[in-house]
Amino acid sequence: MSGVTSFVPTPLILTDRAASRVRMLTDEQGNDELKLRVYVTGGGCSGFQYGFDLVDELQEDDTLIENGNVTMAIDPLSYQYLVGSTVDFEEGLAGARFLIQNPNATTTCGCGASFMV
């Protein structure tokens, strides 16, 4: 052995709760082809912010993550900031929302919608 360690990033995870919510939303819209697009944009109080959208078209360079019959799509630019993250869904006193547990974030805002790496 040469002593070289290779690092294989942990893929993104779409939890069962998040997949269930996406299934509910696609059923409500009557379109089983909809996918959950997760992306990162500049802005937010911590530098970057997460975005979520339901889309029926994919880009050829999207990374696809599946949970059952639900697909999550991530563009290459966003993927680099999200690798190793878990996409979940929660309902509570603050309302219902998708949220991301991101091990790459060095700082997050109080509501968890924005982050800094």
mmCIF file of N, CA and C in Angstrom:
data_model
loop_
_atom_site.group_PDB
_atom_site.id
_atom_site.type_symbol
_atom_site.label_atom_id
_atom_site.label_comp_id
_atom_site.label_asym_id
_atom_site.label_seq_id
_atom_site.Cartn_x
_atom_site.Cartn_y
_atom_site.Cartn_z
ATOM 1 N N MET A 1 0.847 -1.187 0.000
ATOM 2 C CA MET A 1 0.000 0.000 0.000
ATOM 3 C C MET A 1 0.888 1.245 0.000
ATOM 4 N N SER A 2 0.474 2.233 -0.733
ATOM 5 C CA SER A 2 1.271 3.446 -0.879
ATOM 6 C C SER A 2 1.006 4.466 0.226
ATOM 7 N N GLY A 3 0.019 4.246 1.043
ATOM 8 C CA GLY A 3 -0.303 5.186 2.105
ATOM 9 C C GLY A 3 -1.194 6.323 1.654
ATOM 10 N N VAL A 4 -1.619 6.290 0.411
ATOM 11 C CA VAL A 4 -2.514 7.329 -0.101
ATOM 12 C C VAL A 4 -3.939 6.980 0.301
ATOM 13 N N THR A 5 -4.608 7.932 0.873
ATOM 14 C CA THR A 5 -5.994 7.737 1.261
ATOM 15 C C THR A 5 -6.880 8.439 0.247
ATOM 16 N N SER A 6 -7.843 7.724 -0.295
ATOM 17 C CA SER A 6 -8.776 8.372 -1.208
ATOM 18 C C SER A 6 -10.041 8.709 -0.444
ATOM 19 N N PHE A 7 -10.598 9.839 -0.774
ATOM 20 C CA PHE A 7 -11.811 10.304 -0.111
ATOM 21 C C PHE A 7 -12.974 10.164 -1.070
ATOM 22 N N VAL A 8 -13.967 9.428 -0.665
ATOM 23 C CA VAL A 8 -15.188 9.308 -1.452
ATOM 24 C C VAL A 8 -16.274 10.042 -0.683
ATOM 25 N N PRO A 9 -16.793 11.152 -1.255
ATOM 26 C CA PRO A 9 -17.807 11.918 -0.529
ATOM 27 C C PRO A 9 -19.077 11.108 -0.278
ATOM 28 N N THR A 10 -19.696 11.371 0.844
ATOM 29 C CA THR A 10 -20.976 10.755 1.147
ATOM 30 C C THR A 10 -22.025 11.367 0.235
ATOM 31 N N PRO A 11 -22.836 10.542 -0.395
ATOM 32 C CA PRO A 11 -23.863 11.106 -1.274
ATOM 33 C C PRO A 11 -24.933 11.842 -0.470
ATOM 34 N N LEU A 12 -25.753 12.565 -1.178
ATOM 35 C CA LEU A 12 -26.882 13.232 -0.542
ATOM 36 C C LEU A 12 -27.949 12.213 -0.179
ATOM 37 N N ILE A 13 -28.701 12.521 0.853
ATOM 38 C CA ILE A 13 -29.758 11.634 1.315
ATOM 39 C C ILE A 13 -31.080 12.393 1.301
ATOM 40 N N LEU A 14 -32.091 11.777 0.748
ATOM 41 C CA LEU A 14 -33.461 12.278 0.796
ATOM 42 C C LEU A 14 -34.195 11.386 1.792
ATOM 43 N N THR A 15 -34.597 11.946 2.930
ATOM 44 C CA THR A 15 -35.215 11.136 3.972
ATOM 45 C C THR A 15 -36.597 10.646 3.545
ATOM 46 N N ASP A 16 -37.082 9.654 4.265
ATOM 47 C CA ASP A 16 -38.424 9.134 4.013
ATOM 48 C C ASP A 16 -39.484 10.211 4.219
ATOM 49 N N ARG A 17 -39.301 11.067 5.246
ATOM 50 C CA ARG A 17 -40.272 12.147 5.500
ATOM 51 C C ARG A 17 -40.317 13.120 4.336
ATOM 52 N N ALA A 18 -39.146 13.489 3.813
ATOM 53 C CA ALA A 18 -39.099 14.420 2.678
ATOM 54 C C ALA A 18 -39.708 13.770 1.437
ATOM 55 N N ALA A 19 -39.392 12.506 1.198
ATOM 56 C CA ALA A 19 -39.938 11.797 0.033
ATOM 57 C C ALA A 19 -41.458 11.702 0.141
ATOM 58 N N SER A 20 -41.955 11.437 1.331
ATOM 59 C CA SER A 20 -43.394 11.347 1.544
ATOM 60 C C SER A 20 -44.076 12.678 1.234
ATOM 61 N N ARG A 21 -43.451 13.786 1.644
ATOM 62 C CA ARG A 21 -44.013 15.108 1.371
ATOM 63 C C ARG A 21 -44.015 15.397 -0.134
ATOM 64 N N VAL A 22 -42.935 15.028 -0.825
ATOM 65 C CA VAL A 22 -42.880 15.236 -2.276
ATOM 66 C C VAL A 22 -43.966 14.409 -2.954
ATOM 67 N N ARG A 23 -44.152 13.156 -2.515
ATOM 68 C CA ARG A 23 -45.219 12.313 -3.071
ATOM 69 C C ARG A 23 -46.582 12.965 -2.879
ATOM 70 N N MET A 24 -46.810 13.531 -1.697
ATOM 71 C CA MET A 24 -48.080 14.198 -1.422
ATOM 72 C C MET A 24 -48.273 15.388 -2.367
ATOM 73 N N LEU A 25 -47.211 16.179 -2.574
ATOM 74 C CA LEU A 25 -47.296 17.344 -3.457
ATOM 75 C C LEU A 25 -47.515 16.944 -4.912
ATOM 76 N N THR A 26 -46.862 15.880 -5.359
ATOM 77 C CA THR A 26 -47.055 15.436 -6.747
ATOM 78 C C THR A 26 -48.461 14.872 -6.934
ATOM 79 N N ASP A 27 -48.972 14.188 -5.919
ATOM 80 C CA ASP A 27 -50.346 13.681 -5.987
ATOM 81 C C ASP A 27 -51.343 14.837 -6.062
ATOM 82 N N GLU A 28 -51.111 15.877 -5.245
ATOM 83 C CA GLU A 28 -51.994 17.044 -5.256
ATOM 84 C C GLU A 28 -52.017 17.714 -6.625
ATOM 85 N N GLN A 29 -50.873 17.737 -7.296
ATOM 86 C CA GLN A 29 -50.782 18.381 -8.608
ATOM 87 C C GLN A 29 -51.122 17.435 -9.749
ATOM 88 N N GLY A 30 -51.324 16.160 -9.425
ATOM 89 C CA GLY A 30 -51.692 15.181 -10.441
ATOM 90 C C GLY A 30 -50.608 14.937 -11.475
ATOM 91 N N ASN A 31 -49.339 15.061 -11.067
ATOM 92 C CA ASN A 31 -48.222 14.880 -11.988
ATOM 93 C C ASN A 31 -47.135 14.036 -11.334
ATOM 94 N N ASP A 32 -47.106 12.754 -11.657
ATOM 95 C CA ASP A 32 -46.117 11.838 -11.081
ATOM 96 C C ASP A 32 -44.709 12.070 -11.605
ATOM 97 N N GLU A 33 -44.562 12.918 -12.623
ATOM 98 C CA GLU A 33 -43.246 13.183 -13.220
ATOM 99 C C GLU A 33 -42.477 14.279 -12.483
ATOM 100 N N LEU A 34 -43.112 14.950 -11.520
ATOM 101 C CA LEU A 34 -42.443 16.033 -10.811
ATOM 102 C C LEU A 34 -41.310 15.505 -9.941
ATOM 103 N N LYS A 35 -40.217 16.267 -9.923
ATOM 104 C CA LYS A 35 -39.038 15.954 -9.105
ATOM 105 C C LYS A 35 -38.803 17.130 -8.153
ATOM 106 N N LEU A 36 -38.172 16.840 -7.024
ATOM 107 C CA LEU A 36 -37.783 17.893 -6.090
ATOM 108 C C LEU A 36 -36.420 18.415 -6.508
ATOM 109 N N ARG A 37 -36.349 19.672 -6.964
ATOM 110 C CA ARG A 37 -35.059 20.280 -7.285
ATOM 111 C C ARG A 37 -34.579 21.012 -6.041
ATOM 112 N N VAL A 38 -33.361 20.689 -5.608
ATOM 113 C CA VAL A 38 -32.722 21.345 -4.473
ATOM 114 C C VAL A 38 -31.527 22.106 -5.036
ATOM 115 N N TYR A 39 -31.401 23.375 -4.659
ATOM 116 C CA TYR A 39 -30.317 24.180 -5.220
ATOM 117 C C TYR A 39 -29.801 25.181 -4.192
ATOM 118 N N VAL A 40 -28.647 25.739 -4.509
ATOM 119 C CA VAL A 40 -28.003 26.737 -3.668
ATOM 120 C C VAL A 40 -27.854 28.011 -4.494
ATOM 121 N N THR A 41 -28.200 29.142 -3.900
ATOM 122 C CA THR A 41 -28.012 30.434 -4.560
ATOM 123 C C THR A 41 -27.290 31.373 -3.604
ATOM 124 N N GLY A 42 -26.721 32.435 -4.149
ATOM 125 C CA GLY A 42 -26.107 33.457 -3.313
ATOM 126 C C GLY A 42 -27.188 34.257 -2.615
ATOM 127 N N GLY A 43 -26.858 34.761 -1.444
ATOM 128 C CA GLY A 43 -27.819 35.572 -0.705
ATOM 129 C C GLY A 43 -28.126 34.968 0.643
ATOM 130 N N GLY A 44 -29.135 35.447 1.272
ATOM 131 C CA GLY A 44 -29.463 34.971 2.613
ATOM 132 C C GLY A 44 -28.564 35.657 3.626
ATOM 133 N N CYS A 45 -28.890 35.526 4.874
ATOM 134 C CA CYS A 45 -28.150 36.243 5.907
ATOM 135 C C CYS A 45 -26.781 35.621 6.202
ATOM 136 N N SER A 46 -26.519 34.399 5.709
ATOM 137 C CA SER A 46 -25.226 33.769 5.971
ATOM 138 C C SER A 46 -24.385 33.575 4.712
ATOM 139 N N GLY A 47 -24.804 34.100 3.575
ATOM 140 C CA GLY A 47 -23.984 34.018 2.368
ATOM 141 C C GLY A 47 -24.602 33.224 1.234
ATOM 142 N N PHE A 48 -25.063 32.012 1.509
ATOM 143 C CA PHE A 48 -25.752 31.179 0.528
ATOM 144 C C PHE A 48 -27.110 30.812 1.100
ATOM 145 N N GLN A 49 -28.049 30.504 0.226
ATOM 146 C CA GLN A 49 -29.341 30.039 0.717
ATOM 147 C C GLN A 49 -29.798 28.832 -0.086
ATOM 148 N N TYR A 50 -30.580 28.003 0.559
ATOM 149 C CA TYR A 50 -31.131 26.804 -0.065
ATOM 150 C C TYR A 50 -32.420 27.159 -0.784
ATOM 151 N N GLY A 51 -32.664 26.452 -1.876
ATOM 152 C CA GLY A 51 -33.915 26.615 -2.597
ATOM 153 C C GLY A 51 -34.502 25.257 -2.935
ATOM 154 N N PHE A 52 -35.811 25.206 -3.018
ATOM 155 C CA PHE A 52 -36.538 23.971 -3.329
ATOM 156 C C PHE A 52 -37.602 24.303 -4.358
ATOM 157 N N ASP A 53 -37.777 23.413 -5.323
ATOM 158 C CA ASP A 53 -38.784 23.627 -6.343
ATOM 159 C C ASP A 53 -39.232 22.269 -6.865
ATOM 160 N N LEU A 54 -40.451 22.183 -7.329
ATOM 161 C CA LEU A 54 -40.924 20.979 -8.015
ATOM 162 C C LEU A 54 -40.815 21.227 -9.512
ATOM 163 N N VAL A 55 -40.116 20.340 -10.207
ATOM 164 C CA VAL A 55 -39.898 20.496 -11.649
ATOM 165 C C VAL A 55 -40.234 19.196 -12.358
ATOM 166 N N ASP A 56 -40.588 19.318 -13.639
ATOM 167 C CA ASP A 56 -40.839 18.097 -14.408
ATOM 168 C C ASP A 56 -39.789 17.883 -15.491
ATOM 169 N N GLU A 57 -38.841 18.811 -15.603
ATOM 170 C CA GLU A 57 -37.764 18.656 -16.573
ATOM 171 C C GLU A 57 -36.428 18.621 -15.851
ATOM 172 N N LEU A 58 -35.538 17.776 -16.343
ATOM 173 C CA LEU A 58 -34.201 17.638 -15.772
ATOM 174 C C LEU A 58 -33.176 18.173 -16.752
ATOM 175 N N GLN A 59 -32.037 18.596 -16.214
ATOM 176 C CA GLN A 59 -30.893 18.979 -17.034
ATOM 177 C C GLN A 59 -29.999 17.756 -17.180
ATOM 178 N N GLU A 60 -29.274 17.647 -18.285
ATOM 179 C CA GLU A 60 -28.482 16.437 -18.521
ATOM 180 C C GLU A 60 -27.352 16.256 -17.520
ATOM 181 N N ASP A 61 -26.916 17.337 -16.850
ATOM 182 C CA ASP A 61 -25.827 17.210 -15.878
ATOM 183 C C ASP A 61 -26.320 17.188 -14.430
ATOM 184 N N ASP A 62 -27.623 17.026 -14.221
ATOM 185 C CA ASP A 62 -28.167 16.906 -12.864
ATOM 186 C C ASP A 62 -27.707 15.616 -12.210
ATOM 187 N N THR A 63 -27.513 15.676 -10.903
ATOM 188 C CA THR A 63 -27.329 14.472 -10.093
ATOM 189 C C THR A 63 -28.701 14.111 -9.557
ATOM 190 N N LEU A 64 -29.077 12.839 -9.672
ATOM 191 C CA LEU A 64 -30.385 12.385 -9.225
ATOM 192 C C LEU A 64 -30.237 11.480 -8.015
ATOM 193 N N ILE A 65 -31.028 11.744 -6.999
ATOM 194 C CA ILE A 65 -31.071 10.945 -5.774
ATOM 195 C C ILE A 65 -32.498 10.438 -5.650
ATOM 196 N N GLU A 66 -32.646 9.138 -5.421
ATOM 197 C CA GLU A 66 -33.992 8.571 -5.350
ATOM 198 C C GLU A 66 -34.282 7.996 -3.975
ATOM 199 N N ASN A 67 -35.547 8.074 -3.605
ATOM 200 C CA ASN A 67 -36.059 7.417 -2.412
ATOM 201 C C ASN A 67 -37.430 6.879 -2.815
ATOM 202 N N GLY A 68 -37.510 5.577 -3.009
ATOM 203 C CA GLY A 68 -38.754 4.982 -3.483
ATOM 204 C C GLY A 68 -39.037 5.488 -4.881
ATOM 205 N N ASN A 69 -40.220 6.016 -5.090
ATOM 206 C CA ASN A 69 -40.584 6.532 -6.411
ATOM 207 C C ASN A 69 -40.452 8.054 -6.496
ATOM 208 N N VAL A 70 -39.654 8.650 -5.613
ATOM 209 C CA VAL A 70 -39.434 10.099 -5.598
ATOM 210 C C VAL A 70 -37.986 10.378 -5.991
ATOM 211 N N THR A 71 -37.811 11.391 -6.849
ATOM 212 C CA THR A 71 -36.475 11.767 -7.305
ATOM 213 C C THR A 71 -36.168 13.201 -6.898
ATOM 214 N N MET A 72 -34.931 13.394 -6.410
ATOM 215 C CA MET A 72 -34.417 14.718 -6.084
ATOM 216 C C MET A 72 -33.327 15.023 -7.110
ATOM 217 N N ALA A 73 -33.347 16.230 -7.678
ATOM 218 C CA ALA A 73 -32.371 16.644 -8.682
ATOM 219 C C ALA A 73 -31.533 17.793 -8.142
ATOM 220 N N ILE A 74 -30.211 17.721 -8.388
ATOM 221 C CA ILE A 74 -29.288 18.764 -7.942
ATOM 222 C C ILE A 74 -28.367 19.115 -9.100
ATOM 223 N N ASP A 75 -28.238 20.395 -9.416
ATOM 224 C CA ASP A 75 -27.326 20.822 -10.472
ATOM 225 C C ASP A 75 -25.881 20.734 -9.966
ATOM 226 N N PRO A 76 -24.887 20.667 -10.876
ATOM 227 C CA PRO A 76 -23.493 20.479 -10.459
ATOM 228 C C PRO A 76 -22.950 21.581 -9.554
ATOM 229 N N LEU A 77 -23.326 22.836 -9.795
ATOM 230 C CA LEU A 77 -22.838 23.930 -8.960
ATOM 231 C C LEU A 77 -23.343 23.776 -7.523
ATOM 232 N N SER A 78 -24.609 23.450 -7.367
ATOM 233 C CA SER A 78 -25.189 23.268 -6.026
ATOM 234 C C SER A 78 -24.644 22.010 -5.358
ATOM 235 N N TYR A 79 -24.404 20.968 -6.145
ATOM 236 C CA TYR A 79 -23.960 19.690 -5.586
ATOM 237 C C TYR A 79 -22.690 19.845 -4.766
ATOM 238 N N GLN A 80 -21.755 20.673 -5.246
ATOM 239 C CA GLN A 80 -20.494 20.832 -4.528
ATOM 240 C C GLN A 80 -20.691 21.387 -3.117
ATOM 241 N N TYR A 81 -21.741 22.160 -2.908
ATOM 242 C CA TYR A 81 -22.030 22.710 -1.580
ATOM 243 C C TYR A 81 -22.894 21.774 -0.740
ATOM 244 N N LEU A 82 -23.548 20.817 -1.392
ATOM 245 C CA LEU A 82 -24.510 19.955 -0.696
ATOM 246 C C LEU A 82 -24.018 18.539 -0.454
ATOM 247 N N VAL A 83 -22.882 18.157 -1.040
ATOM 248 C CA VAL A 83 -22.419 16.784 -0.911
ATOM 249 C C VAL A 83 -22.331 16.392 0.567
ATOM 250 N N GLY A 84 -22.878 15.239 0.895
ATOM 251 C CA GLY A 84 -22.903 14.757 2.274
ATOM 252 C C GLY A 84 -24.105 15.214 3.075
ATOM 253 N N SER A 85 -24.964 16.028 2.485
ATOM 254 C CA SER A 85 -26.111 16.598 3.204
ATOM 255 C C SER A 85 -27.302 15.651 3.238
ATOM 256 N N THR A 86 -28.198 15.917 4.162
ATOM 257 C CA THR A 86 -29.454 15.204 4.274
ATOM 258 C C THR A 86 -30.586 16.203 4.074
ATOM 259 N N VAL A 87 -31.493 15.881 3.143
ATOM 260 C CA VAL A 87 -32.671 16.715 2.898
ATOM 261 C C VAL A 87 -33.837 16.071 3.634
ATOM 262 N N ASP A 88 -34.453 16.826 4.524
ATOM 263 C CA ASP A 88 -35.524 16.310 5.371
ATOM 264 C C ASP A 88 -36.727 17.243 5.263
ATOM 265 N N PHE A 89 -37.797 16.864 5.924
ATOM 266 C CA PHE A 89 -39.008 17.678 5.987
ATOM 267 C C PHE A 89 -39.495 17.667 7.421
ATOM 268 N N GLU A 90 -39.917 18.835 7.905
ATOM 269 C CA GLU A 90 -40.433 18.913 9.269
ATOM 270 C C GLU A 90 -41.684 19.767 9.314
ATOM 271 N N GLU A 91 -42.546 19.413 10.244
ATOM 272 C CA GLU A 91 -43.734 20.206 10.545
ATOM 273 C C GLU A 91 -43.692 20.512 12.026
ATOM 274 N N GLY A 92 -43.895 21.779 12.348
ATOM 275 C CA GLY A 92 -43.849 22.176 13.749
ATOM 276 C C GLY A 92 -44.535 23.499 13.951
ATOM 277 N N LEU A 93 -44.245 24.128 15.068
ATOM 278 C CA LEU A 93 -44.854 25.412 15.394
ATOM 279 C C LEU A 93 -44.481 26.497 14.383
ATOM 280 N N ALA A 94 -43.298 26.367 13.794
ATOM 281 C CA ALA A 94 -42.847 27.362 12.813
ATOM 282 C C ALA A 94 -43.405 27.087 11.421
ATOM 283 N N GLY A 95 -44.185 26.026 11.269
ATOM 284 C CA GLY A 95 -44.763 25.687 9.967
ATOM 285 C C GLY A 95 -44.136 24.425 9.399
ATOM 286 N N ALA A 96 -44.435 24.160 8.148
ATOM 287 C CA ALA A 96 -43.914 22.985 7.466
ATOM 288 C C ALA A 96 -42.866 23.437 6.457
ATOM 289 N N ARG A 97 -41.735 22.700 6.395
ATOM 290 C CA ARG A 97 -40.679 23.100 5.473
ATOM 291 C C ARG A 97 -39.699 21.964 5.213
ATOM 292 N N PHE A 98 -39.079 22.045 4.043
ATOM 293 C CA PHE A 98 -37.936 21.194 3.769
ATOM 294 C C PHE A 98 -36.736 21.837 4.438
ATOM 295 N N LEU A 99 -35.810 21.039 4.935
ATOM 296 C CA LEU A 99 -34.608 21.575 5.539
ATOM 297 C C LEU A 99 -33.427 20.695 5.181
ATOM 298 N N ILE A 100 -32.253 21.268 5.272
ATOM 299 C CA ILE A 100 -31.029 20.568 4.900
ATOM 300 C C ILE A 100 -30.078 20.548 6.086
ATOM 301 N N GLN A 101 -29.590 19.359 6.396
ATOM 302 C CA GLN A 101 -28.524 19.194 7.385
ATOM 303 C C GLN A 101 -27.248 19.064 6.576
ATOM 304 N N ASN A 102 -26.431 20.124 6.582
ATOM 305 C CA ASN A 102 -25.280 20.227 5.701
ATOM 306 C C ASN A 102 -23.982 20.207 6.500
ATOM 307 N N PRO A 103 -23.179 19.134 6.370
ATOM 308 C CA PRO A 103 -21.922 19.062 7.116
ATOM 309 C C PRO A 103 -20.864 20.036 6.596
ATOM 310 N N ASN A 104 -21.078 20.625 5.425
ATOM 311 C CA ASN A 104 -20.125 21.563 4.845
ATOM 312 C C ASN A 104 -20.319 22.984 5.358
ATOM 313 N N ALA A 105 -21.460 23.260 5.971
ATOM 314 C CA ALA A 105 -21.766 24.609 6.449
ATOM 315 C C ALA A 105 -20.974 24.914 7.716
ATOM 316 N N THR A 106 -20.232 26.018 7.680
ATOM 317 C CA THR A 106 -19.490 26.433 8.872
ATOM 318 C C THR A 106 -20.337 27.340 9.746
ATOM 319 N N THR A 107 -21.303 28.021 9.133
ATOM 320 C CA THR A 107 -22.217 28.912 9.844
ATOM 321 C C THR A 107 -23.593 28.785 9.203
ATOM 322 N N THR A 108 -24.628 28.793 10.007
ATOM 323 C CA THR A 108 -25.991 28.801 9.474
ATOM 324 C C THR A 108 -26.773 29.903 10.170
ATOM 325 N N CYS A 109 -27.837 30.340 9.524
ATOM 326 C CA CYS A 109 -28.690 31.341 10.157
ATOM 327 C C CYS A 109 -29.630 30.634 11.136
ATOM 328 N N GLY A 110 -30.339 31.394 11.911
ATOM 329 C CA GLY A 110 -31.227 30.834 12.919
ATOM 330 C C GLY A 110 -32.336 29.960 12.356
ATOM 331 N N CYS A 111 -32.839 30.308 11.176
ATOM 332 C CA CYS A 111 -33.939 29.521 10.618
ATOM 333 C C CYS A 111 -33.436 28.338 9.772
ATOM 334 N N GLY A 112 -32.123 28.281 9.502
ATOM 335 C CA GLY A 112 -31.571 27.167 8.748
ATOM 336 C C GLY A 112 -31.721 27.283 7.245
ATOM 337 N N ALA A 113 -32.193 28.427 6.752
ATOM 338 C CA ALA A 113 -32.416 28.585 5.315
ATOM 339 C C ALA A 113 -31.170 29.082 4.584
ATOM 340 N N SER A 114 -30.187 29.601 5.310
ATOM 341 C CA SER A 114 -28.962 30.056 4.656
ATOM 342 C C SER A 114 -27.751 29.555 5.432
ATOM 343 N N PHE A 115 -26.583 29.588 4.750
ATOM 344 C CA PHE A 115 -25.383 29.024 5.342
ATOM 345 C C PHE A 115 -24.142 29.657 4.730
ATOM 346 N N MET A 116 -23.002 29.365 5.351
ATOM 347 C CA MET A 116 -21.699 29.797 4.846
ATOM 348 C C MET A 116 -20.770 28.593 4.897
ATOM 349 N N VAL A 117 -19.886 28.490 3.893
ATOM 350 C CA VAL A 117 -18.902 27.394 3.894
ATOM 351 C C VAL A 117 -17.519 27.939 4.139
#
